[in-house]
Amino acid sequence: MERIPILKMGDFLLVTIQVDLYDQLAENLESDLINTISKYSSKGVLIDISAVSIIDSFMGRILGNIAVMSKIMDAQTVVVGMQPAVAITLVELGLSLNGVISALNVEKGMELLRSKMHTSDNEEQDYDDDNEQ
Amino acid sequence: MERIPILKMGDFLLVTIQVDLYDQLAENLESDLINTISKYSSKGVLIDISAVSIIDSFMGRILGNIAVMSKIMDAQTVVVGMQPAVAITLVELGLSLNGVISALNVEKGMELLRSKMHTSDNEEQDYDDDNEQ
């Protein structure tokens, strides 16, 4: 399959990564995600990697890219379901996933995003509303 | 990857099918799903097939099996995100997916499950609580 589905859940988007990411797939995921954030004015992106048992520097970079792109679009990225071995590998690869917040599972990730939304709602109100498609 | 991740979202479970199901994978999914329903006393299963562009009778049977198994475990199955071409193929294959309810997307599927939960809560209160693991 050529595309990873992006599921809209209220204010957030959920992406489950089940297949090995190669260049084209990763590129499609990035652009699809940005477009979907813009379309629905999503405030958060949950990336479930519980099915990922082997991670390499490419995948680490993709996750980092997504986090940075989403941040620019005013959406927070949370990576959920990371297997312990994957966390060890990431550190050994020297990837600290800057800008990416982690949560143990989707439920905790959603809670985290909701709490962050409430905090940022109080702090800043200056996002533009012209990104409807 | 050998297993399709099952995400717990409150009272429901979410499964995103992104890869072609073969025998072993489908068998694993069925047993994992039943075990997870039992573990969390889940009341509903959402199966997202938005990434599935080609469906065959095997996949149709698996969806039907999951619906029947979940029903026995007192959980309702909702298939979401079906592509129009897939719906056409299913009918042409003579598979009407008995026992499977459909919804356009995950959000609508969740609403449907919630409304069904409220209805059944009023009707029956006789589920057993001894399925904690």
XYZ file of N, CA and C in Angstrom:
798
model
N 0.845 -1.179 0.000
C 0.000 0.000 0.000
C 0.896 1.250 0.000
N 0.431 2.312 -0.638
C 1.304 3.460 -0.864
C 1.198 4.553 0.190
N 0.105 4.503 0.935
C -0.088 5.580 1.883
C -0.455 5.049 3.269
N 0.012 5.751 4.272
C -0.338 5.401 5.637
C -1.566 6.229 6.009
N -2.645 5.567 6.445
C -3.860 6.340 6.726
C -3.694 7.270 7.927
N -4.316 8.419 7.826
C -4.318 9.406 8.908
C -5.750 9.507 9.416
N -5.962 9.150 10.669
C -7.315 9.136 11.213
C -7.571 10.396 12.025
N -8.676 11.072 11.718
C -9.049 12.266 12.475
C -9.850 11.847 13.698
N -9.415 12.289 14.874
C -10.153 12.001 16.103
C -10.332 13.319 16.832
N -11.434 13.979 16.584
C -11.658 15.279 17.191
C -10.599 16.265 16.737
N -9.925 16.876 17.710
C -8.913 17.891 17.397
C -7.565 17.282 17.011
N -7.485 15.957 17.105
C -6.188 15.326 16.891
C -6.196 14.394 15.684
N -4.992 14.066 15.242
C -4.837 13.099 14.154
C -4.062 11.903 14.692
N -4.447 10.727 14.221
C -3.761 9.510 14.674
C -3.165 8.784 13.475
N -1.887 8.487 13.599
C -1.192 7.748 12.544
C -0.589 6.497 13.172
N -0.896 5.342 12.629
C -0.289 4.106 13.118
C 0.722 3.628 12.093
N 1.944 3.523 12.514
C 2.977 3.057 11.582
C 3.166 1.557 11.758
N 2.828 0.825 10.699
C 2.877 -0.642 10.777
C 3.859 -1.219 9.776
N 4.244 -0.413 8.808
C 5.124 -0.935 7.763
C 6.458 -0.182 7.802
N 7.462 -0.786 7.229
C 8.749 -0.112 7.160
C 8.624 1.102 6.253
N 9.103 2.242 6.734
C 9.035 3.466 5.940
C 10.170 3.484 4.928
N 9.840 3.651 3.690
C 10.871 3.924 2.697
C 10.655 5.353 2.202
N 11.565 5.839 1.377
C 11.585 7.259 1.011
C 10.228 7.815 0.593
N 9.623 7.167 -0.420
C 8.385 7.700 -0.993
C 7.255 7.694 0.020
N 7.167 6.595 0.780
C 6.105 6.455 1.774
C 6.234 7.529 2.848
N 7.469 7.759 3.284
C 7.719 8.764 4.316
C 7.370 10.160 3.790
N 7.744 10.407 2.546
C 7.457 11.707 1.928
C 5.938 11.927 1.832
N 5.239 10.884 1.371
C 3.777 10.960 1.285
C 3.165 11.218 2.659
N 3.671 10.501 3.665
C 3.135 10.658 5.017
C 3.307 12.098 5.483
N 4.497 12.651 5.270
C 4.755 14.027 5.699
C 3.804 15.010 5.025
N 3.675 14.891 3.705
C 2.824 15.866 3.009
C 1.343 15.647 3.342
N 0.925 14.369 3.426
C -0.473 14.093 3.796
C -0.795 14.680 5.165
N 0.147 14.491 6.082
C -0.071 14.937 7.450
C -0.209 16.464 7.511
N 0.686 17.149 6.843
C 0.644 18.610 6.833
C -0.677 19.094 6.231
N -1.079 18.465 5.110
C -2.339 18.852 4.481
C -3.528 18.585 5.385
N -3.483 17.454 6.103
C -4.612 17.111 6.972
C -4.670 18.056 8.168
N -3.511 18.408 8.712
C -3.485 19.380 9.822
C -4.109 20.690 9.354
N -3.719 21.117 8.148
C -4.228 22.366 7.604
C -5.731 22.289 7.362
N -6.180 21.143 6.827
C -7.596 20.966 6.474
C -8.503 21.024 7.698
N -8.102 20.335 8.757
C -8.965 20.224 9.933
C -8.536 21.138 11.079
N -7.516 21.967 10.869
C -6.963 22.793 11.962
C -6.665 21.936 13.187
N -6.036 20.822 12.971
C -5.762 19.897 14.078
C -4.734 20.499 15.025
N -4.896 20.169 16.298
C -4.010 20.735 17.312
C -2.963 19.739 17.791
N -3.093 18.495 17.352
C -2.118 17.500 17.804
C -2.039 16.310 16.872
N -0.874 15.667 16.865
C -0.668 14.485 16.037
C -0.148 13.361 16.929
N -0.849 12.231 16.917
C -0.391 11.068 17.670
C 0.196 10.068 16.690
N 1.437 9.681 16.908
C 2.044 8.688 16.033
C 2.282 7.426 16.842
N 1.530 6.382 16.503
C 1.665 5.112 17.225
C 2.720 4.256 16.545
N 3.771 3.929 17.299
C 4.830 3.096 16.713
C 4.969 1.772 17.474
N 3.829 1.324 18.060
C 3.895 0.083 18.847
C 4.217 -1.130 17.976
N 3.952 -1.023 16.670
C 4.251 -2.153 15.785
C 5.683 -2.094 15.260
N 6.382 -1.004 15.576
C 7.748 -0.848 15.070
C 8.714 -1.507 16.048
N 9.374 -2.555 15.604
C 10.305 -3.244 16.504
C 11.759 -2.916 16.172
N 11.979 -2.406 14.977
C 13.346 -2.020 14.586
C 13.302 -0.583 14.070
N 14.140 0.258 14.636
C 14.150 1.655 14.197
C 15.558 2.004 13.703
N 15.623 2.786 12.666
C 16.936 3.217 12.168
C 16.971 4.739 12.154
N 18.097 5.289 11.739
C 18.252 6.745 11.801
C 17.297 7.437 10.826
N 16.938 6.744 9.716
C 16.002 7.322 8.751
C 14.642 7.567 9.402
N 14.155 6.514 10.048
C 12.862 6.616 10.726
C 12.910 7.675 11.834
N 14.011 7.709 12.559
C 14.171 8.712 13.602
C 14.094 10.119 13.028
N 14.724 10.303 11.856
C 14.719 11.623 11.231
C 13.312 11.986 10.766
N 12.592 10.985 10.215
C 11.217 11.241 9.761
C 10.343 11.704 10.931
N 10.474 11.011 12.057
C 9.689 11.403 13.232
C 10.037 12.826 13.650
N 11.318 13.131 13.643
C 11.758 14.490 13.977
C 11.204 15.518 13.007
N 11.278 15.188 11.698
C 10.739 16.095 10.660
C 9.261 16.379 10.889
N 8.516 15.303 11.137
C 7.068 15.448 11.326
C 6.797 16.376 12.509
N 7.557 16.176 13.592
C 7.363 17.007 14.785
C 7.617 18.480 14.467
N 8.687 18.747 13.722
C 9.027 20.139 13.410
C 7.981 20.751 12.478
N 7.613 20.003 11.430
C 6.597 20.498 10.490
C 5.281 20.779 11.207
N 4.855 19.834 12.068
C 3.590 20.008 12.783
C 3.653 21.231 13.682
N 4.793 21.392 14.334
C 4.975 22.527 15.244
C 4.774 23.844 14.488
N 5.330 23.904 13.270
C 5.183 25.110 12.450
C 3.708 25.333 12.120
N 2.969 24.226 11.975
C 1.531 24.314 11.701
C 0.729 24.415 13.002
N 1.413 24.671 14.114
C 0.769 24.845 15.415
C 0.096 23.568 15.919
N 0.704 22.423 15.625
C 0.185 21.165 16.174
C 1.316 20.453 16.915
N 0.975 19.843 18.033
C 1.985 19.166 18.853
C 2.036 17.680 18.473
N 3.244 17.142 18.354
C 3.387 15.732 18.009
C 3.693 14.897 19.245
N 2.981 13.804 19.394
C 3.260 12.874 20.486
C 3.476 11.485 19.888
N 4.616 10.896 20.210
C 4.898 9.541 19.754
C 4.462 8.583 20.852
N 3.624 7.616 20.517
C 3.115 6.706 21.554
C 3.450 5.254 21.236
N 3.493 4.453 22.293
C 3.644 3.007 22.148
C 5.044 2.538 21.786
N 6.042 3.350 22.084
C 7.404 2.943 21.725
C 7.841 1.720 22.528
N 8.377 0.740 21.832
C 8.877 -0.446 22.527
C 10.196 -0.103 23.213
N 10.431 -0.719 24.384
C 11.661 -0.413 25.131
C 12.922 -0.563 24.269
N 12.977 -1.600 23.461
C 14.161 -1.830 22.632
C 14.376 -0.683 21.645
N 13.273 -0.117 21.172
C 13.350 0.993 20.213
C 13.929 2.233 20.896
N 13.492 2.459 22.134
C 14.000 3.610 22.891
C 15.504 3.471 23.089
N 15.950 2.247 23.430
C 17.383 1.998 23.624
C 18.138 2.275 22.320
N 17.605 1.750 21.212
C 18.255 1.944 19.917
C 18.375 3.421 19.570
N 17.290 4.172 19.818
C 17.294 5.607 19.495
C 18.429 6.318 20.215
N 18.579 6.002 21.487
C 19.629 6.653 22.278
C 21.000 6.232 21.761
N 21.118 4.941 21.443
C 22.409 4.453 20.929
C 22.754 5.085 19.584
N 21.721 5.416 18.814
C 21.938 6.071 17.519
C 22.250 7.559 17.702
N 22.103 8.032 18.932
C 22.356 9.443 19.200
C 21.195 10.331 18.800
N 20.001 9.731 18.641
C 18.810 10.513 18.277
C 17.991 10.778 19.530
N 17.859 12.025 19.896
C 17.101 12.308 21.107
C 15.679 12.756 20.784
N 15.328 12.771 19.498
C 13.992 13.177 19.042
C 13.558 14.504 19.648
N 14.342 15.531 19.367
C 14.004 16.861 19.873
C 12.642 17.321 19.359
N 11.862 17.873 20.240
C 10.559 18.393 19.842
C 9.467 17.351 19.856
N 9.867 16.092 20.022
C 8.870 15.020 20.061
C 8.606 14.651 21.512
N 7.332 14.642 21.869
C 6.966 14.222 23.218
C 6.525 12.765 23.127
N 6.780 11.998 24.144
C 6.378 10.595 24.139
C 5.294 10.342 25.170
N 4.499 9.310 24.910
C 3.544 8.831 25.900
C 3.483 7.322 25.763
N 3.087 6.659 26.848
C 3.125 5.192 26.834
C 2.149 4.588 25.842
N 0.953 5.147 25.761
C -0.033 4.611 24.818
C -0.936 5.734 24.309
N -1.825 5.382 23.388
C -2.654 6.396 22.732
C -3.489 7.180 23.745
N -4.061 6.459 24.708
C -4.904 7.142 25.699
C -4.127 8.204 26.463
N -2.930 7.810 26.928
C -2.112 8.768 27.685
C -1.651 9.911 26.775
N -1.377 9.588 25.518
C -0.984 10.604 24.551
C -2.082 11.637 24.356
N -3.329 11.154 24.277
C -4.471 12.067 24.091
C -4.647 12.964 25.306
N -4.527 12.359 26.481
C -4.622 13.143 27.720
C -3.592 14.270 27.715
N -2.363 13.883 27.340
C -1.252 14.837 27.290
C -1.580 15.984 26.339
N -2.072 15.637 25.145
C -2.393 16.664 24.153
C -3.505 17.572 24.663
N -4.511 16.958 25.304
C -5.614 17.766 25.824
C -5.121 18.743 26.870
N -4.260 18.260 27.768
C -3.759 19.152 28.818
C -2.906 20.264 28.193
N -2.124 19.924 27.159
C -1.303 20.943 26.488
C -2.188 21.971 25.781
N -3.291 21.492 25.194
C -4.215 22.393 24.498
C -4.776 23.431 25.453
N -5.189 22.948 26.632
C -5.763 23.873 27.606
C -4.734 24.915 28.032
N -3.485 24.443 28.240
C -2.428 25.365 28.646
C -2.194 26.425 27.575
N -2.062 25.956 26.313
C -1.725 26.916 25.258
C -2.903 27.824 24.930
N -4.136 27.322 25.148
C -5.308 28.177 24.937
C -5.242 29.409 25.828
N -4.759 29.191 27.043
C -4.680 30.312 27.977
C -3.533 31.258 27.635
N -2.460 30.664 27.068
C -1.256 31.465 26.836
C -1.319 32.290 25.552
N -1.750 31.634 24.475
C -1.691 32.325 23.190
C -3.003 32.150 22.409
N -3.412 33.204 21.772
C -4.650 33.174 21.002
C -4.402 33.688 19.593
N -3.129 33.699 19.201
C -2.778 34.402 17.973
C -2.584 33.506 16.753
N -3.206 32.323 16.746
C -3.065 31.499 15.548
C -4.045 32.005 14.489
N -3.641 31.887 13.241
C -4.500 32.395 12.168
C -5.521 31.332 11.739
N -6.640 31.793 11.279
C -7.733 30.894 10.913
C -7.879 30.740 9.420
N -6.852 31.172 8.679
C -6.995 31.170 7.225
C -6.484 29.882 6.567
N -6.382 28.811 7.349
C -5.863 27.580 6.759
C -6.963 26.561 6.455
N -8.166 27.010 6.272
C -9.246 26.106 5.844
C -9.121 25.869 4.341
N -9.370 24.646 3.936
C -9.263 24.356 2.499
C -10.633 24.106 1.916
N 6.222 -6.963 9.434
C 5.822 -7.016 10.837
C 4.763 -8.107 11.014
N 4.794 -8.753 12.158
C 3.967 -9.954 12.316
C 2.601 -9.698 12.930
N 2.457 -8.545 13.568
C 1.205 -8.307 14.250
C 0.636 -6.929 13.923
N -0.665 -6.858 13.863
C -1.331 -5.580 13.650
C -1.639 -4.994 15.023
N -1.184 -3.764 15.303
C -1.398 -3.214 16.638
C -2.871 -2.942 16.934
N -3.244 -3.183 18.171
C -4.608 -2.913 18.626
C -4.522 -1.789 19.647
N -5.153 -0.663 19.332
C -5.047 0.504 20.207
C -6.279 0.608 21.093
N -6.051 0.749 22.386
C -7.168 0.913 23.316
C -7.511 2.397 23.400
N -8.779 2.709 23.163
C -9.224 4.096 23.291
C -10.471 4.086 24.156
N -10.302 4.237 25.449
C -11.417 4.182 26.374
C -12.056 2.802 26.342
N -13.354 2.767 26.091
C -14.081 1.501 26.087
C -13.933 0.743 24.772
N -13.256 1.366 23.820
C -13.192 0.758 22.493
C -11.768 0.384 22.090
N -11.693 -0.460 21.091
C -10.395 -0.826 20.528
C -10.361 -0.373 19.075
N -9.201 0.078 18.643
C -9.059 0.539 17.269
C -7.978 -0.266 16.560
N -8.352 -0.807 15.414
C -7.404 -1.570 14.606
C -7.350 -0.929 13.225
N -6.163 -0.582 12.776
C -6.006 -0.027 11.434
C -5.349 -1.088 10.563
N -6.028 -1.485 9.522
C -5.456 -2.501 8.634
C -4.764 -1.793 7.472
N -3.442 -1.966 7.416
C -2.649 -1.270 6.389
C -1.936 -2.235 5.472
N -1.866 -3.486 5.900
C -1.115 -4.463 5.105
C -2.077 -5.563 4.636
N -1.657 -6.255 3.598
C -2.469 -7.365 3.136
C -2.480 -8.458 4.200
N -3.674 -8.938 4.510
C -3.784 -9.986 5.517
C -3.466 -11.338 4.893
N -2.546 -12.055 5.477
C -2.353 -13.447 5.081
C -2.765 -14.308 6.276
N -2.772 -15.612 6.083
C -3.345 -16.524 7.079
C -2.876 -16.258 8.501
N -1.537 -16.279 8.690
C -0.990 -16.184 10.044
C -1.306 -14.833 10.683
N -1.194 -13.778 9.875
C -1.441 -12.423 10.374
C -2.908 -12.282 10.804
N -3.807 -12.817 9.980
C -5.235 -12.746 10.284
C -5.548 -13.536 11.549
N -4.915 -14.701 11.673
C -5.131 -15.545 12.854
C -4.640 -14.824 14.116
N -3.437 -14.226 14.007
C -2.895 -13.456 15.134
C -3.822 -12.309 15.507
N -4.320 -11.613 14.479
C -5.196 -10.469 14.741
C -6.445 -10.922 15.487
N -7.047 -12.016 15.015
C -8.257 -12.522 15.674
C -7.989 -12.856 17.137
N -6.912 -13.613 17.392
C -6.670 -14.029 18.781
C -6.247 -12.833 19.644
N -5.420 -11.936 19.084
C -5.026 -10.741 19.848
C -6.246 -9.902 20.227
N -7.146 -9.783 19.257
C -8.322 -8.938 19.470
C -9.211 -9.515 20.567
N -9.448 -10.819 20.489
C -10.283 -11.470 21.505
C -9.654 -11.318 22.881
N -8.328 -11.528 22.957
C -7.638 -11.398 24.243
C -7.711 -9.977 24.773
N -7.587 -8.996 23.858
C -7.610 -7.599 24.299
C -9.016 -7.206 24.760
N -10.029 -7.681 24.049
C -11.414 -7.409 24.479
C -11.613 -7.953 25.891
N -11.146 -9.181 26.095
C -11.291 -9.829 27.394
C -10.523 -9.069 28.469
N -9.303 -8.625 28.143
C -8.435 -7.947 29.117
C -9.035 -6.632 29.595
N -9.555 -5.845 28.650
C -10.030 -4.508 29.001
C -11.559 -4.413 29.074
N -12.259 -5.540 28.945
C -13.726 -5.527 28.900
C -14.226 -4.495 27.897
N -13.631 -4.481 26.731
C -14.001 -3.484 25.727
C -15.409 -3.734 25.204
N -16.078 -2.644 24.881
C -17.466 -2.741 24.426
C -17.596 -2.579 22.920
N -16.512 -2.226 22.263
C -16.608 -2.032 20.819
C -15.260 -2.153 20.136
N -15.297 -2.550 18.876
C -14.073 -2.674 18.089
C -14.258 -1.864 16.808
N -13.342 -0.938 16.559
C -13.360 -0.156 15.314
C -12.271 -0.698 14.404
N -12.647 -1.106 13.217
C -11.652 -1.586 12.262
C -11.585 -0.601 11.108
N -10.458 0.091 11.022
C -10.288 1.082 9.954
C -9.664 0.413 8.730
N -10.405 0.443 7.616
C -9.864 -0.183 6.405
C -9.701 0.858 5.297
N -9.443 2.123 5.709
C -9.305 3.177 4.700
C -8.079 2.971 3.814
N -7.106 2.204 4.302
C -5.909 1.959 3.490
C -6.077 0.747 2.584
N -7.193 0.045 2.754
C -7.411 -1.166 1.956
C -8.080 -0.780 0.641
N -7.381 -0.980 -0.451
C -7.969 -0.608 -1.741
C -8.435 -1.834 -2.518
N -7.949 -2.986 -2.127
C -8.385 -4.223 -2.790
C -8.833 -5.201 -1.722
N -10.046 -5.712 -1.874
C -10.548 -6.647 -0.875
C -10.890 -7.961 -1.572
N -10.614 -9.068 -0.899
C -10.986 -10.365 -1.476
C -11.881 -11.104 -0.483
N -12.321 -12.275 -0.869
C -13.264 -12.993 -0.015
C -12.613 -13.401 1.304
N -11.284 -13.618 1.289
C -10.584 -13.981 2.526
C -10.707 -12.866 3.564
N -10.398 -11.650 3.112
C -10.475 -10.494 4.003
C -11.918 -10.274 4.476
N -12.863 -10.451 3.555
C -14.271 -10.323 3.922
C -14.639 -11.309 5.016
N -14.114 -12.546 4.870
C -14.429 -13.568 5.870
C -13.789 -13.220 7.214
N -12.578 -12.694 7.177
C -11.891 -12.317 8.425
C -12.689 -11.241 9.167
N -13.154 -10.238 8.408
C -13.957 -9.174 9.029
C -15.218 -9.762 9.656
N -15.845 -10.666 8.934
C -17.048 -11.326 9.447
C -16.744 -12.127 10.708
N -15.633 -12.880 10.669
C -15.213 -13.680 11.832
C -15.010 -12.797 13.058
N -14.295 -11.686 12.843
C -14.000 -10.781 13.958
C -15.298 -10.256 14.566
N -16.240 -9.908 13.682
C -17.517 -9.376 14.166
C -18.239 -10.415 15.020
N -18.256 -11.677 14.544
C -18.971 -12.729 15.281
C -18.273 -13.007 16.618
N -16.937 -13.127 16.575
C -16.180 -13.391 17.810
C -16.392 -12.279 18.826
N -16.308 -11.020 18.341
C -16.468 -9.880 19.249
C -17.865 -9.882 19.857
N -18.853 -10.214 19.021
C -20.241 -10.239 19.481
C -20.390 -11.235 20.634
N -19.739 -12.379 20.490
C -19.796 -13.393 21.546
C -19.155 -12.857 22.824
N -18.148 -12.003 22.645
C -17.487 -11.381 23.802
C -18.205 -10.093 24.196
N -19.404 -9.879 23.691
C -20.218 -8.718 24.038
C -19.601 -7.393 23.575
N -18.925 -7.405 22.437
C -18.393 -6.159 21.870
C -18.935 -6.012 20.445
N -19.270 -4.786 20.096
C -19.814 -4.506 18.771
C -18.689 -4.114 17.817
N -18.728 -4.654 16.605
C -17.696 -4.316 15.626
C -18.217 -3.289 14.625
N -17.432 -2.256 14.384
C -17.777 -1.264 13.370
C -16.609 -1.144 12.389
N -16.899 -1.335 11.127
C -15.877 -1.176 10.094
C -15.971 0.255 9.581
N -14.843 0.970 9.595
C -14.865 2.376 9.173
C -13.909 2.642 8.022
N -14.230 3.686 7.273
C -13.318 4.162 6.228
C -13.293 3.329 4.968
N -14.349 2.549 4.740
C -14.334 1.704 3.546
C -14.371 2.547 2.273
N -13.484 2.238 1.348
C -13.475 2.957 0.075
C -14.641 2.481 -0.778
N -15.227 3.392 -1.559
C -16.395 3.019 -2.375
C -16.135 1.776 -3.236
N -14.953 1.699 -3.835
C -14.647 0.555 -4.701
C -14.677 -0.755 -3.919
N -14.255 -0.674 -2.650
C -14.240 -1.861 -1.805
C -15.672 -2.324 -1.518
N -16.547 -1.353 -1.269
C -17.949 -1.681 -1.007
C -18.563 -2.373 -2.217
N -18.252 -1.850 -3.400
C -18.759 -2.453 -4.637
C -18.247 -3.889 -4.778
N -16.944 -4.064 -4.547
C -16.349 -5.395 -4.665
C -17.000 -6.380 -3.696
N -17.239 -5.919 -2.469
C -17.834 -6.804 -1.463
C -19.182 -7.328 -1.930
N -19.986 -6.421 -2.472
C -21.325 -6.815 -2.932
C -21.193 -7.768 -4.118
N -20.245 -7.456 -5.014
C -20.048 -8.326 -6.176
C -19.555 -9.710 -5.773
N -18.829 -9.773 -4.654
C -18.356 -11.066 -4.153
C -19.467 -11.811 -3.408
N -20.590 -11.124 -3.218
C -21.698 -11.750 -2.496
C -21.502 -11.749 -0.993
N -20.607 -10.872 -0.508
C -20.363 -10.779 0.935
C -21.123 -9.580 1.486
N -22.102 -9.841 2.334
C -22.864 -8.711 2.855
C -22.371 -8.298 4.241
N -21.324 -8.974 4.738
C -20.759 -8.675 6.059
C -21.837 -8.618 7.148
N -22.495 -9.741 7.313
C -23.530 -9.819 8.348
C -22.935 -9.582 9.729
N -23.631 -8.785 10.534
C -23.160 -8.530 11.897
C -22.158 -7.404 11.973
N -21.693 -6.948 10.823
C -20.736 -5.841 10.810
C -21.482 -4.548 10.501
N -21.283 -3.548 11.344
C -21.873 -2.235 11.094
C -20.792 -1.369 10.460
N -21.179 -0.491 9.587
C -20.206 0.389 8.943
C -20.416 1.837 9.372
N -19.348 2.606 9.318
C -19.432 4.045 9.511
C -18.423 4.682 8.574
N -18.668 5.935 8.227
C -17.820 6.594 7.228
C -16.394 6.803 7.708
N -16.231 7.176 8.961
C -14.882 7.383 9.491
C -14.854 7.042 10.981
N -13.659 7.115 11.560
C -13.477 6.698 12.950
C -14.369 7.501 13.894
N -14.449 8.809 13.669
C -15.261 9.654 14.551
C -16.723 9.218 14.566
N -17.261 9.004 13.344
C -18.668 8.580 13.258
C -18.835 7.177 13.857
N -17.834 6.340 13.659
C -17.872 4.988 14.223
C -17.923 5.022 15.740
N -17.148 5.924 16.327
C -17.133 6.042 17.789
C -18.479 6.540 18.311
N -19.023 7.536 17.615
C -20.350 8.046 17.997
C -21.376 6.917 17.984
N -21.316 6.128 16.903
C -22.236 5.007 16.741
C -22.097 4.039 17.904
N -20.854 3.684 18.237
C -20.611 2.736 19.330
C -21.115 3.303 20.653
N -20.879 4.612 20.846
C -21.323 5.233 22.100
C -22.836 5.194 22.216
N -23.511 5.502 21.093
C -24.974 5.492 21.141
C -25.475 4.067 21.377
N -24.803 3.086 20.773
C -25.205 1.685 20.973
C -24.981 1.255 22.411
N -23.882 1.749 23.003
C -23.577 1.398 24.395
C -24.672 1.875 25.324
N -25.106 3.108 25.094
C -26.156 3.666 25.952
C -27.451 2.873 25.817
N -27.759 2.488 24.565
C -28.969 1.714 24.331
C -28.892 0.376 25.055
N -27.760 -0.315 24.879
C -27.668 -1.656 25.455
C -27.544 -1.603 26.974
N -26.976 -0.506 27.500
C -26.898 -0.354 28.957
C -28.293 -0.356 29.567
N -29.216 0.263 28.845
C -30.583 0.317 29.362
C -31.287 -1.022 29.220
N -30.902 -1.773 28.178
C -31.606 -3.029 27.893
C -31.093 -4.205 28.720
N -29.783 -4.328 28.799
C -29.241 -5.515 29.463
C -28.101 -5.153 30.410
N -28.077 -5.798 31.515
C -27.037 -5.522 32.510
C -26.376 -6.826 32.945
N -26.509 -7.843 32.116
C -26.104 -9.181 32.564
C -24.761 -9.662 32.037
N -23.854 -8.725 31.721
C -22.540 -9.209 31.305
C -21.724 -9.572 32.535
N -20.877 -10.567 32.359
C -20.092 -11.024 33.512
C -18.788 -10.243 33.628
N -18.325 -10.105 34.848
C -17.136 -9.281 35.094
C -15.908 -10.136 35.384
N -15.980 -11.419 35.080
C -14.878 -12.307 35.471
C -13.829 -12.480 34.372
N -13.792 -11.560 33.414
C -12.824 -11.724 32.326
C -11.613 -10.796 32.468
N -11.279 -10.399 33.663
C -10.046 -9.635 33.887
C -8.866 -10.590 33.881
N -7.778 -10.127 33.256
C -6.596 -11.006 33.222
C -5.510 -10.488 34.150
